[in-house]
Coordinates of C-alpha atoms in Angstrom, one line a residue:
M1 CA 120.1 48.8 0.3
A2 CA 123.1 50.5 1.7
R3 CA 122.6 54.0 3.0
P4 CA 124.9 56.7 1.5
P5 CA 127.9 57.9 3.6
I6 CA 127.5 61.1 5.6
L7 CA 130.9 62.5 4.6
T8 CA 133.7 61.7 2.2
L9 CA 137.3 63.1 2.0
T10 CA 139.1 62.3 -1.3
D11 CA 142.8 62.7 -1.9
I12 CA 143.2 65.5 0.7
G13 CA 146.6 67.2 0.8
L14 CA 147.5 69.9 3.3
S15 CA 150.7 71.7 4.3
F16 CA 151.6 74.5 6.7
G17 CA 154.4 76.4 5.0
Q18 CA 157.0 73.8 3.9
T19 CA 155.7 71.2 6.4
P20 CA 153.3 68.6 4.9
V21 CA 150.5 67.5 7.3
F22 CA 148.5 65.1 5.1
D23 CA 149.0 63.8 1.5
G24 CA 146.6 61.7 -0.4
L25 CA 144.2 61.3 2.5
D26 CA 140.9 59.4 1.9
L27 CA 138.2 59.0 4.5
V28 CA 134.6 57.9 4.4
V29 CA 132.2 58.3 7.4
H30 CA 129.0 56.2 7.3
Q31 CA 125.9 56.6 9.3
G32 CA 126.3 54.8 12.7
D33 CA 130.1 55.0 12.6
R34 CA 131.7 55.3 16.1
L35 CA 135.3 56.2 15.4
C36 CA 138.2 57.3 17.6
L37 CA 140.9 59.6 16.1
V38 CA 144.2 58.8 17.8
G39 CA 147.8 59.9 17.5
R40 CA 150.6 61.7 19.3
N41 CA 150.3 65.3 20.5
G42 CA 151.2 67.5 17.5
S43 CA 150.5 64.7 14.9
G44 CA 147.6 66.6 13.4
K45 CA 144.5 65.1 15.0
S46 CA 142.8 68.4 15.6
T47 CA 143.8 69.7 12.1
L48 CA 142.2 66.6 10.6
M49 CA 139.1 67.1 12.7
K50 CA 138.8 70.7 11.5
T51 CA 139.3 69.6 7.9
I52 CA 136.5 67.0 8.4
A53 CA 134.3 69.8 9.9
G54 CA 135.1 72.1 6.9
L55 CA 136.9 74.7 9.0
I56 CA 140.2 74.2 7.2
E57 CA 140.4 74.3 3.5
P58 CA 142.9 71.7 2.1
D59 CA 145.5 72.5 -0.5
R60 CA 144.2 69.6 -2.6
G61 CA 141.4 67.2 -2.7
H62 CA 137.7 67.2 -2.2
R63 CA 135.3 67.2 0.9
F64 CA 131.7 66.1 0.2
V65 CA 128.8 66.1 2.7
Q66 CA 125.7 64.2 1.7
P67 CA 122.9 66.8 1.0
G68 CA 120.5 67.2 3.9
M69 CA 123.1 66.0 6.4
A70 CA 125.3 68.0 8.7
A71 CA 128.3 67.8 11.0
A72 CA 128.6 69.5 14.4
Y73 CA 132.0 70.3 15.7
L74 CA 133.1 70.6 19.4
E75 CA 135.9 73.2 19.8
Q76 CA 138.5 72.6 22.4
D77 CA 138.5 76.2 23.6
P78 CA 135.6 78.2 22.1
D79 CA 135.5 82.0 22.4
M80 CA 132.7 82.9 24.7
S81 CA 133.8 86.5 25.5
R82 CA 131.0 88.2 23.6
F83 CA 128.2 86.3 25.4
E84 CA 126.5 87.3 28.6
S85 CA 125.7 83.8 29.6
L86 CA 126.4 80.2 28.8
R87 CA 122.9 79.9 27.5
D88 CA 123.5 82.7 25.0
F89 CA 126.6 80.9 23.7
A90 CA 124.7 77.6 23.3
F91 CA 121.8 79.4 21.5
S92 CA 124.2 80.9 19.1
K93 CA 125.2 77.5 17.7
L94 CA 121.6 76.4 16.9
P95 CA 120.5 76.8 13.3
H96 CA 116.9 77.3 14.4
L97 CA 115.8 78.7 17.8
D98 CA 112.8 76.4 17.6
E99 CA 115.2 73.6 18.7
A100 CA 116.1 75.4 21.9
Y101 CA 114.3 72.8 24.0
R102 CA 117.3 70.5 23.3
I103 CA 119.6 72.8 25.2
D104 CA 117.6 72.5 28.4
I105 CA 117.5 68.7 28.1
L106 CA 121.2 68.4 27.7
A107 CA 122.1 71.0 30.3
E108 CA 120.0 69.1 32.8
G109 CA 121.8 65.9 32.0
L110 CA 125.2 67.6 32.4
R111 CA 124.1 69.4 35.6
L112 CA 125.0 72.8 34.0
N113 CA 123.6 76.2 35.1
L114 CA 123.2 77.9 31.8
D115 CA 122.8 81.3 33.4
R116 CA 126.4 81.5 34.5
D117 CA 128.6 84.3 33.0
P118 CA 131.3 82.7 30.8
A119 CA 133.9 85.1 32.3
T120 CA 133.4 83.6 35.8
A121 CA 132.6 80.0 34.7
S122 CA 135.1 77.2 35.5
G123 CA 136.9 75.3 32.8
G124 CA 134.5 72.4 33.4
E125 CA 131.4 74.6 33.0
R126 CA 132.7 76.1 29.8
R127 CA 133.4 72.6 28.4
R128 CA 129.9 71.4 29.3
A129 CA 128.4 74.5 27.7
A130 CA 130.4 73.7 24.5
L131 CA 129.1 70.1 24.7
V132 CA 125.5 71.3 25.1
A133 CA 125.9 73.6 22.1
C134 CA 127.4 70.8 19.9
L135 CA 124.9 68.0 20.9
A136 CA 121.9 70.3 20.7
Q137 CA 122.4 70.8 16.9
D138 CA 121.2 67.2 16.3
A139 CA 123.6 66.8 13.4
E140 CA 124.1 63.4 11.7
L141 CA 127.8 63.5 12.5
L142 CA 129.4 64.6 15.8
L143 CA 133.0 65.7 15.7
L144 CA 134.1 65.8 19.4
D145 CA 137.6 67.1 20.1
E146 CA 138.7 66.2 23.6
P147 CA 135.1 66.2 25.0
T148 CA 136.1 64.8 28.4
N149 CA 138.8 67.4 29.2
H150 CA 137.9 69.3 32.4
L151 CA 134.8 67.1 32.9
D152 CA 134.4 65.2 36.2
I153 CA 133.6 61.5 36.3
L154 CA 129.9 62.1 36.7
A155 CA 129.8 64.2 33.5
V156 CA 131.9 61.7 31.6
Q157 CA 129.5 58.9 32.7
W158 CA 126.5 60.9 31.5
L159 CA 128.3 61.6 28.1
E160 CA 129.1 57.9 27.7
E161 CA 125.4 57.1 28.3
H162 CA 124.3 59.7 25.8
L163 CA 126.7 58.6 23.1
T164 CA 125.8 55.0 23.7
A165 CA 122.1 55.7 23.2
T166 CA 122.4 58.0 20.2
R167 CA 122.1 56.9 16.6
Q168 CA 124.3 59.7 15.4
A169 CA 127.7 58.9 13.9
Y170 CA 130.6 60.4 15.8
I171 CA 134.4 60.8 15.7
L172 CA 136.2 61.2 19.1
I173 CA 139.6 62.6 20.0
S174 CA 140.4 61.7 23.6
H175 CA 143.2 60.4 25.7
D176 CA 140.8 58.8 28.1
R177 CA 141.3 55.1 27.5
A178 CA 138.2 53.9 29.3
F179 CA 136.0 56.5 27.4
L180 CA 137.4 55.3 24.0
R181 CA 137.2 51.6 24.9
N182 CA 133.5 51.9 25.9
L183 CA 132.3 53.9 22.9
T184 CA 134.3 53.2 19.7
R185 CA 134.0 50.6 16.9
G186 CA 136.7 51.9 14.5
I187 CA 140.1 53.7 14.6
V188 CA 141.6 56.5 12.5
W189 CA 145.3 56.8 13.4
V190 CA 147.3 59.9 12.4
D191 CA 151.0 59.1 12.4
R192 CA 153.7 61.2 10.7
G193 CA 151.3 62.6 8.0
Q194 CA 149.9 59.2 7.2
V195 CA 146.3 58.2 8.2
R196 CA 145.6 54.5 8.8
Q197 CA 142.3 52.9 9.6
H198 CA 141.2 49.8 11.5
P199 CA 137.8 48.2 11.7
K200 CA 137.9 47.5 15.5
G201 CA 137.5 49.8 18.4
F202 CA 140.2 51.4 20.6
E203 CA 140.7 48.2 22.5
A204 CA 142.6 46.9 19.5
F205 CA 144.7 50.0 19.0
E206 CA 147.8 49.4 21.0
D207 CA 148.4 45.9 19.6
W208 CA 147.8 47.2 16.1
R209 CA 150.2 50.1 16.6
D210 CA 152.9 47.9 18.1
T211 CA 152.5 45.3 15.2
T212 CA 152.7 48.2 12.7
F213 CA 155.9 49.5 14.2
E214 CA 157.5 46.1 14.3
Q215 CA 156.8 45.5 10.6
E216 CA 158.1 49.0 9.9
D217 CA 161.3 48.3 11.8
T218 CA 161.8 45.0 10.0
A219 CA 161.4 46.7 6.6
L220 CA 163.8 49.4 7.5
H221 CA 166.4 46.9 8.7
K222 CA 166.1 45.0 5.4
Q223 CA 166.4 48.3 3.5
K224 CA 169.5 49.2 5.5
R225 CA 171.1 45.9 4.7
L226 CA 170.3 46.3 1.0
I227 CA 171.8 49.8 0.9
K228 CA 174.9 48.4 2.6
A229 CA 175.2 45.6 0.0
E230 CA 174.6 48.0 -2.9
A231 CA 177.1 50.5 -1.6
R232 CA 179.7 47.7 -1.3
W233 CA 179.1 46.8 -4.9
A234 CA 179.3 50.4 -6.0
V235 CA 182.8 50.5 -4.6
E236 CA 184.1 47.1 -5.5
G237 CA 182.0 45.8 -8.4
I238 CA 182.0 48.4 -11.1
S239 CA 183.4 46.9 -14.3
G240 CA 183.5 47.5 -18.0
R241 CA 179.7 46.8 -18.3
R242 CA 179.0 50.4 -17.3
K243 CA 175.6 50.7 -19.0
R244 CA 174.1 47.9 -16.9
N245 CA 175.9 49.0 -13.8
M246 CA 174.7 52.6 -13.9
G247 CA 171.2 51.2 -13.3
R248 CA 172.4 49.7 -10.0
V249 CA 174.0 53.0 -9.0
R250 CA 170.7 54.8 -9.6
R251 CA 169.0 52.1 -7.6
L252 CA 171.4 52.8 -4.7
Q253 CA 170.6 56.5 -4.9
D254 CA 166.9 55.8 -4.9
L255 CA 167.3 53.6 -1.8
K256 CA 169.2 56.2 0.0
Q257 CA 166.6 58.8 -0.9
D258 CA 163.8 56.5 0.4
R259 CA 165.7 56.1 3.6
A260 CA 166.2 59.9 3.9
D261 CA 162.5 60.5 3.2
H262 CA 161.4 58.2 5.9
I263 CA 160.0 60.2 8.8
R264 CA 161.4 59.0 12.1
R265 CA 158.9 58.1 14.7
K266 CA 158.4 60.6 17.4
G267 CA 160.1 59.4 20.5
T268 CA 158.8 59.6 24.1
A269 CA 159.9 62.3 26.4
A270 CA 163.0 61.4 28.4
M271 CA 161.2 61.9 31.7
D272 CA 162.6 60.8 35.0
L273 CA 161.9 61.3 38.7
A274 CA 164.7 61.8 41.2
E275 CA 164.0 61.0 44.8
A276 CA 165.1 63.1 47.7
E277 CA 166.2 61.7 51.0
I278 CA 163.8 59.0 52.1
S279 CA 160.8 60.2 54.2
G280 CA 159.5 58.8 57.4
K281 CA 157.3 55.7 57.3
K282 CA 154.3 57.8 58.3
V283 CA 153.7 60.5 55.7
L284 CA 150.4 62.0 56.7
E285 CA 147.8 61.4 59.4
A286 CA 144.4 63.2 59.6
F287 CA 142.5 62.9 62.9
N288 CA 138.7 63.8 62.8
V289 CA 139.3 66.5 60.2
S290 CA 136.3 68.7 59.2
K291 CA 136.2 71.8 57.0
A292 CA 133.3 73.9 55.7
Y293 CA 132.9 77.2 54.0
G294 CA 129.7 78.8 55.3
D295 CA 126.9 76.2 54.9
T296 CA 129.0 74.1 52.4
A297 CA 130.7 71.1 54.1
I298 CA 134.0 70.1 52.3
I299 CA 135.0 67.2 54.5
D300 CA 133.4 65.8 57.7
K301 CA 135.3 63.8 60.3
L302 CA 138.0 62.4 58.1
D303 CA 140.4 59.9 59.6
L304 CA 143.3 59.0 57.3
K305 CA 146.8 57.5 57.5
V306 CA 149.1 57.7 54.5
Q307 CA 152.3 55.5 54.6
R308 CA 155.4 55.9 52.6
G309 CA 154.9 54.4 49.1
D310 CA 151.1 54.8 49.1
R311 CA 149.4 56.0 46.0
L312 CA 146.3 57.9 47.2
A313 CA 143.7 59.1 44.7
F314 CA 140.9 61.6 45.4
V315 CA 137.8 60.9 43.3
G316 CA 134.6 62.9 43.0
P317 CA 132.6 65.5 41.0
N318 CA 134.0 68.9 40.2
G319 CA 133.5 71.4 43.1
V320 CA 133.3 68.7 45.8
G321 CA 136.5 69.9 47.5
K322 CA 139.3 67.6 46.2
T323 CA 141.9 70.4 45.8
T324 CA 140.8 71.9 49.2
L325 CA 141.4 68.5 50.8
I326 CA 145.0 68.4 49.4
R327 CA 145.6 71.9 50.8
L328 CA 144.4 70.7 54.2
L329 CA 146.7 67.7 54.2
M330 CA 149.6 69.7 53.1
G331 CA 149.1 72.3 55.8
E332 CA 148.2 75.2 53.4
E333 CA 144.8 75.5 55.1
K334 CA 143.7 74.9 58.6
P335 CA 140.8 72.5 59.4
D336 CA 137.8 73.7 61.4
T337 CA 138.1 70.8 63.7
G338 CA 140.6 68.0 64.1
S339 CA 144.3 68.0 63.1
V340 CA 146.7 66.9 60.4
K341 CA 150.2 65.6 61.3
Q342 CA 152.9 65.4 58.6
G343 CA 155.7 62.9 58.7
T344 CA 159.4 63.7 58.8
N345 CA 161.7 64.6 55.9
L346 CA 158.9 65.4 53.5
V347 CA 160.1 67.0 50.2
P348 CA 156.9 67.6 48.2
V349 CA 156.5 68.8 44.6
Y350 CA 153.2 69.9 43.0
F351 CA 151.6 69.4 39.6
D352 CA 149.0 72.2 39.4
Q353 CA 145.8 71.6 37.3
N354 CA 145.5 75.3 36.6
R355 CA 149.0 75.6 35.1
E356 CA 149.7 78.5 37.5
D357 CA 153.4 77.4 37.8
L358 CA 153.9 78.7 34.2
I359 CA 154.9 82.3 33.8
A360 CA 152.6 83.8 31.3
D361 CA 153.7 86.1 28.4
T362 CA 157.3 84.6 28.3
S363 CA 159.2 81.8 26.6
L364 CA 159.6 78.2 27.6
W365 CA 163.3 79.0 28.1
N366 CA 162.6 81.8 30.6
N367 CA 160.0 79.6 32.3
L368 CA 162.8 77.2 33.2
V369 CA 165.6 79.6 34.2
N370 CA 163.4 82.0 36.1
D371 CA 162.2 79.6 38.8
P372 CA 163.4 80.4 42.3
A373 CA 162.4 76.9 43.4
L374 CA 165.1 75.5 41.0
G375 CA 167.7 77.9 42.4
V376 CA 168.0 79.9 39.2
V377 CA 166.8 83.5 38.6
G378 CA 167.7 85.8 35.8
K379 CA 169.3 85.3 32.4
S380 CA 171.0 81.9 32.1
D381 CA 171.7 79.1 29.6
H382 CA 171.6 76.5 32.3
V383 CA 169.0 75.0 34.7
M384 CA 169.5 72.9 37.8
V385 CA 168.1 69.5 37.1
R386 CA 168.1 67.2 40.2
G387 CA 171.1 69.0 41.6
Q388 CA 173.1 69.1 38.3
P389 CA 173.4 71.9 35.8
R390 CA 171.9 71.2 32.4
H391 CA 171.8 73.4 29.3
V392 CA 168.2 74.6 28.9
M393 CA 167.9 73.5 25.3
G394 CA 169.2 70.0 26.0
Y395 CA 166.7 69.6 28.8
L396 CA 163.8 70.9 26.8
K397 CA 164.7 68.4 24.0
D398 CA 164.3 65.7 26.6
F399 CA 160.6 66.7 26.7
L400 CA 160.2 66.9 22.9
F401 CA 160.5 70.7 22.5
D402 CA 162.6 72.0 19.6
E403 CA 164.6 75.2 19.6
A404 CA 161.9 77.3 17.8
Q405 CA 159.5 76.4 20.6
A406 CA 162.0 77.0 23.3
R407 CA 162.3 80.7 22.3
G408 CA 158.6 81.1 21.6
P409 CA 155.8 82.2 24.0
I410 CA 153.8 79.9 26.3
S411 CA 150.7 81.1 24.5
K412 CA 151.6 79.1 21.4
L413 CA 151.7 75.8 23.2
S414 CA 149.0 73.2 23.0
G415 CA 147.4 71.8 26.1
G416 CA 149.6 68.7 25.9
E417 CA 152.7 70.8 25.4
R418 CA 151.9 72.9 28.5
A419 CA 151.4 69.8 30.5
R420 CA 154.8 68.5 29.4
L421 CA 156.5 71.8 30.3
I422 CA 154.9 71.5 33.8
L423 CA 156.3 68.0 34.1
A424 CA 159.8 69.3 33.0
K425 CA 159.7 71.8 35.9
L426 CA 158.4 69.3 38.3
M427 CA 161.0 66.6 37.4
A428 CA 163.9 69.0 37.7
K429 CA 163.3 68.8 41.4
E430 CA 164.1 66.0 43.9
S431 CA 161.1 64.8 45.9
N432 CA 159.7 62.1 48.1
L433 CA 156.0 63.2 47.9
L434 CA 154.3 63.9 44.5
V435 CA 151.1 65.8 44.6
L436 CA 149.5 65.5 41.2
D437 CA 146.3 67.6 40.6
E438 CA 144.8 66.5 37.3
P439 CA 148.1 65.6 35.6
T440 CA 146.5 63.6 32.8
N441 CA 144.6 66.5 31.0
D442 CA 145.9 66.9 27.5
L443 CA 148.7 64.3 27.7
D444 CA 148.8 61.8 24.8
I445 CA 148.5 58.0 25.5
E446 CA 152.3 57.4 25.0
T447 CA 153.2 60.1 27.6
L448 CA 150.6 58.8 30.0
D449 CA 152.1 55.3 29.7
L450 CA 155.6 56.7 30.5
L451 CA 154.3 58.7 33.4
Q452 CA 152.6 55.6 34.8
E453 CA 155.9 53.6 34.5
L454 CA 157.7 56.4 36.4
L455 CA 155.2 56.4 39.1
D456 CA 155.3 52.6 39.4
D457 CA 159.1 52.8 40.0
Y458 CA 158.9 55.9 42.3
Q459 CA 159.8 55.0 45.8
G460 CA 158.1 58.0 47.4
T461 CA 154.4 58.7 48.0
V462 CA 151.9 59.9 45.5
I463 CA 148.7 61.9 46.1
L464 CA 146.6 62.0 42.9
V465 CA 143.5 63.9 41.8
S466 CA 142.1 62.7 38.4
H467 CA 139.0 62.0 36.5
D468 CA 140.8 59.5 34.2
R469 CA 139.3 56.2 35.4
D470 CA 141.9 54.1 33.6
F471 CA 144.8 56.1 35.0
I472 CA 143.4 55.9 38.6
D473 CA 143.1 52.1 38.1
R474 CA 146.7 51.9 37.0
I475 CA 148.1 54.0 39.8
A476 CA 146.0 54.1 43.0
T477 CA 146.5 51.7 45.9
M478 CA 143.9 53.6 48.0
S479 CA 141.1 56.0 47.0
I480 CA 138.9 58.5 48.8
L481 CA 135.5 59.0 47.2
L482 CA 134.1 62.5 47.9
E483 CA 130.4 62.7 47.3
G484 CA 129.6 66.3 48.5
D485 CA 128.3 67.7 51.8
G486 CA 131.4 66.4 53.5
K487 CA 130.6 62.8 52.8
H488 CA 133.5 60.5 52.0
T489 CA 134.4 56.8 51.8
V490 CA 137.9 55.3 51.8
Y491 CA 138.4 52.3 49.4
A492 CA 141.3 50.0 48.7
G493 CA 142.5 50.2 45.1
G494 CA 141.3 52.4 42.2
W495 CA 138.1 53.3 40.3
S496 CA 137.2 49.7 39.3
D497 CA 137.7 48.6 42.9
I498 CA 135.4 51.4 44.1
L499 CA 132.6 50.0 41.8
A500 CA 133.4 46.4 42.7
Q501 CA 133.0 47.4 46.4
G502 CA 129.6 48.9 45.8
G503 CA 130.6 52.5 45.5
G504 CA 130.3 55.0 42.7
I505 CA 129.3 58.6 41.8
H506 CA 125.6 59.4 41.3
A507 CA 123.9 62.7 40.4
P508 CA 122.3 64.5 43.3
E509 CA 118.5 64.1 43.5
E510 CA 116.6 67.2 42.3
P511 CA 112.9 68.0 42.1
E512 CA 111.5 67.3 38.7
A513 CA 108.6 68.6 36.8
T514 CA 107.5 65.1 35.7
P515 CA 107.1 62.2 38.1
K516 CA 110.3 60.2 38.4
R517 CA 110.2 56.6 37.4
S518 CA 110.3 54.5 40.6
K519 CA 113.0 51.8 40.7
P520 CA 111.5 48.3 41.0
K521 CA 112.3 46.7 44.3
A522 CA 114.3 44.0 42.5
T523 CA 116.6 46.7 41.2
V524 CA 117.5 48.0 44.6
E525 CA 118.1 44.5 45.8
A526 CA 120.3 43.7 42.8
T527 CA 122.4 46.9 43.2
K528 CA 122.9 46.5 46.9
A529 CA 123.8 42.9 46.7
P530 CA 125.1 41.9 43.2
T531 CA 125.6 38.2 42.9
Q532 CA 128.6 36.3 41.7
Q533 CA 126.8 35.1 38.6
L534 CA 126.8 38.6 37.1
S535 CA 130.0 39.8 35.5
F536 CA 131.5 43.1 36.7
S537 CA 130.2 45.0 33.6
E538 CA 126.7 43.4 34.1
K539 CA 126.6 44.5 37.7
H540 CA 127.5 48.0 36.8
R541 CA 125.0 48.1 33.9
L542 CA 122.2 46.8 36.2
E543 CA 122.9 49.7 38.6
E544 CA 122.9 52.4 36.0
L545 CA 119.9 51.3 33.9
P546 CA 117.2 52.8 36.1
D547 CA 118.9 56.2 35.8
V548 CA 119.2 55.8 32.1
I549 CA 115.5 55.0 31.8
D550 CA 114.6 58.0 34.0
R551 CA 116.7 60.3 31.8
L552 CA 115.1 58.9 28.6
N553 CA 111.6 59.4 30.0
A554 CA 112.4 63.0 31.0
E555 CA 113.6 63.6 27.4
I556 CA 110.4 62.0 26.0
A557 CA 108.2 64.2 28.2
K558 CA 110.0 67.4 27.0
L559 CA 109.7 66.3 23.3
E560 CA 106.0 65.5 23.8
E561 CA 105.6 69.0 25.3
F562 CA 107.4 70.5 22.3
L563 CA 105.3 68.6 19.8
A564 CA 102.2 69.9 21.5
T565 CA 103.0 73.4 20.4
P566 CA 100.1 74.8 18.3
N567 CA 100.6 74.9 14.5
L568 CA 104.1 73.4 14.8
F569 CA 103.5 70.9 12.0
T570 CA 102.3 73.6 9.5
E571 CA 104.7 76.4 10.5
A572 CA 107.9 74.3 11.1
P573 CA 107.5 70.9 9.4
V574 CA 111.2 70.1 9.5
K575 CA 111.4 70.8 13.2
F576 CA 108.3 68.8 13.8
Q577 CA 109.8 65.8 11.9
K578 CA 113.1 66.0 13.7
A579 CA 111.3 66.1 17.1
T580 CA 109.1 63.2 16.0
D581 CA 112.1 61.2 15.0
G582 CA 113.8 62.0 18.3
L583 CA 110.7 60.9 20.2
V584 CA 110.5 57.6 18.3
E585 CA 114.2 57.0 18.9
R586 CA 113.9 57.6 22.7
Q587 CA 110.8 55.6 23.0
Q588 CA 112.6 52.6 21.4
A589 CA 115.6 53.2 23.6
V590 CA 113.4 53.1 26.7
L591 CA 111.9 49.7 25.5
D592 CA 115.4 48.4 24.9
A593 CA 116.7 49.6 28.3
E594 CA 113.7 48.1 30.1
E595 CA 114.2 44.8 28.4
E596 CA 117.9 44.8 29.2
W597 CA 117.1 45.6 32.9
M598 CA 114.6 42.8 33.1
T599 CA 117.1 40.3 31.7
L600 CA 119.9 41.3 34.1
A601 CA 117.5 41.5 37.1
E602 CA 116.2 38.0 36.4
K603 CA 119.7 36.6 36.1
S604 CA 120.6 38.2 39.4
E605 CA 117.5 36.8 41.1
R606 CA 118.2 33.3 39.7
A607 CA 121.7 33.4 41.1
S608 CA 120.5 34.5 44.5

């Protein structure tokens, strides 16, 4: 017997002022659904997610949640100002404090110190606290709006494992292709007020989107030809049979109205990179470079040579020193030992992950014209773009900003719009060395595709910091994996190449209250020397399964401890039942993971 859906939206209509966002929207979310919510920046994805969460009341239609079920919503930027610690914020989201044990389990998995003051916490720490608060609610439906933003690769990997193991339904908004490919089995596409659905995961999205656009273009072309033919008849073919002919005139008017009502697809930003005078063949050389702050080593004995045209990616957890290493290579900081030598004729430009290049409390217009680096200060209608004057509004339109936005404040921009404005400032300058510190945060997939194409054609050198594994794979020709304590390894290629060469990022070992499950000897042998008979995904899975099993066993131990609370069954039967269900779920997950490990290990041993 089919289980009832968790949530149903029926005939939803929503407008902001005179602008329709959705009209006639229907959506059903069933138990076990794993959906991605995709669309261009500004298309209404977050608005739809808030409507699903019940935070926005539609103008028309009905939202129904199955009795006894609930949805948990992850905000992009929650207000933590009234809380003394991240723990207090996380507790505030729990319907019952008896479930507080979940917070500690999740915080441990995400390597989060819950005692941090939100006012001094980093963007990554705040994002992890919001994730902990959302996941700890143990709702039947998770609504995750950009869960990977400001997370490092290690945290993204943990989140992928958690969502893979959970039986909860979820809807994801993300621009991280690898994350969506690995997790989703259905697509909800928001495009110009229309919501389309597809039964396959994100892997199928781009082909489906392109086919849809091709069909739309064909239909519009036929409509245009029909309008042209009907218009010719209206001029040349009207005769005495006026009664019948007036029907064709009305048909022509209807066709023209349909054409006018068609919402043009949002184009891609007209981005371009202009190259300065060619740099020397050797761009950067580091000789035995070491740097530490107190007892914390950032880099230890780095030797590195960067040639013109290289695409160098720095990969590692947050706080490991990636931005500091950039500053060392660019001469903004001095190493404790060793030296850095820069090549000749370098003209660098920076993309700053903290958006500090934007002037707060002013308009987009003023942000462009009041930039000494562009040679323009004060009131002006023009900005210097790659050595040529351009009208500010014309240049902003190239980056998909309209006139109302141009005169509006920076504070009204979304994360993706702020990133586009930074790119507009960066691309107004000539360069032969691009330093991109987390450029992919908040950019939609289409803009990421365009940026990748520009970087492919760029004749200069690129230094990249990113946690977007797919973007690193597409761009990097060389990667430096920073593991903490000054440890580093240089690899050819991007993230997939790091994994293929036996590298990767693993959580640091910490003392645990419960004995840690020892890895069988065969696991160590298999991870150190994966055989050719295992596919790449199987090798990677074989390496990560012992850690997955360890995590599940730790969660089982905490649940068993919670269930041992005196009088829990009689005083809180609902909490007792939820904890029992969670225990059974994790015990089954451990059995499944152990069976999977045994299958892969045996396959590896047979091949060797």
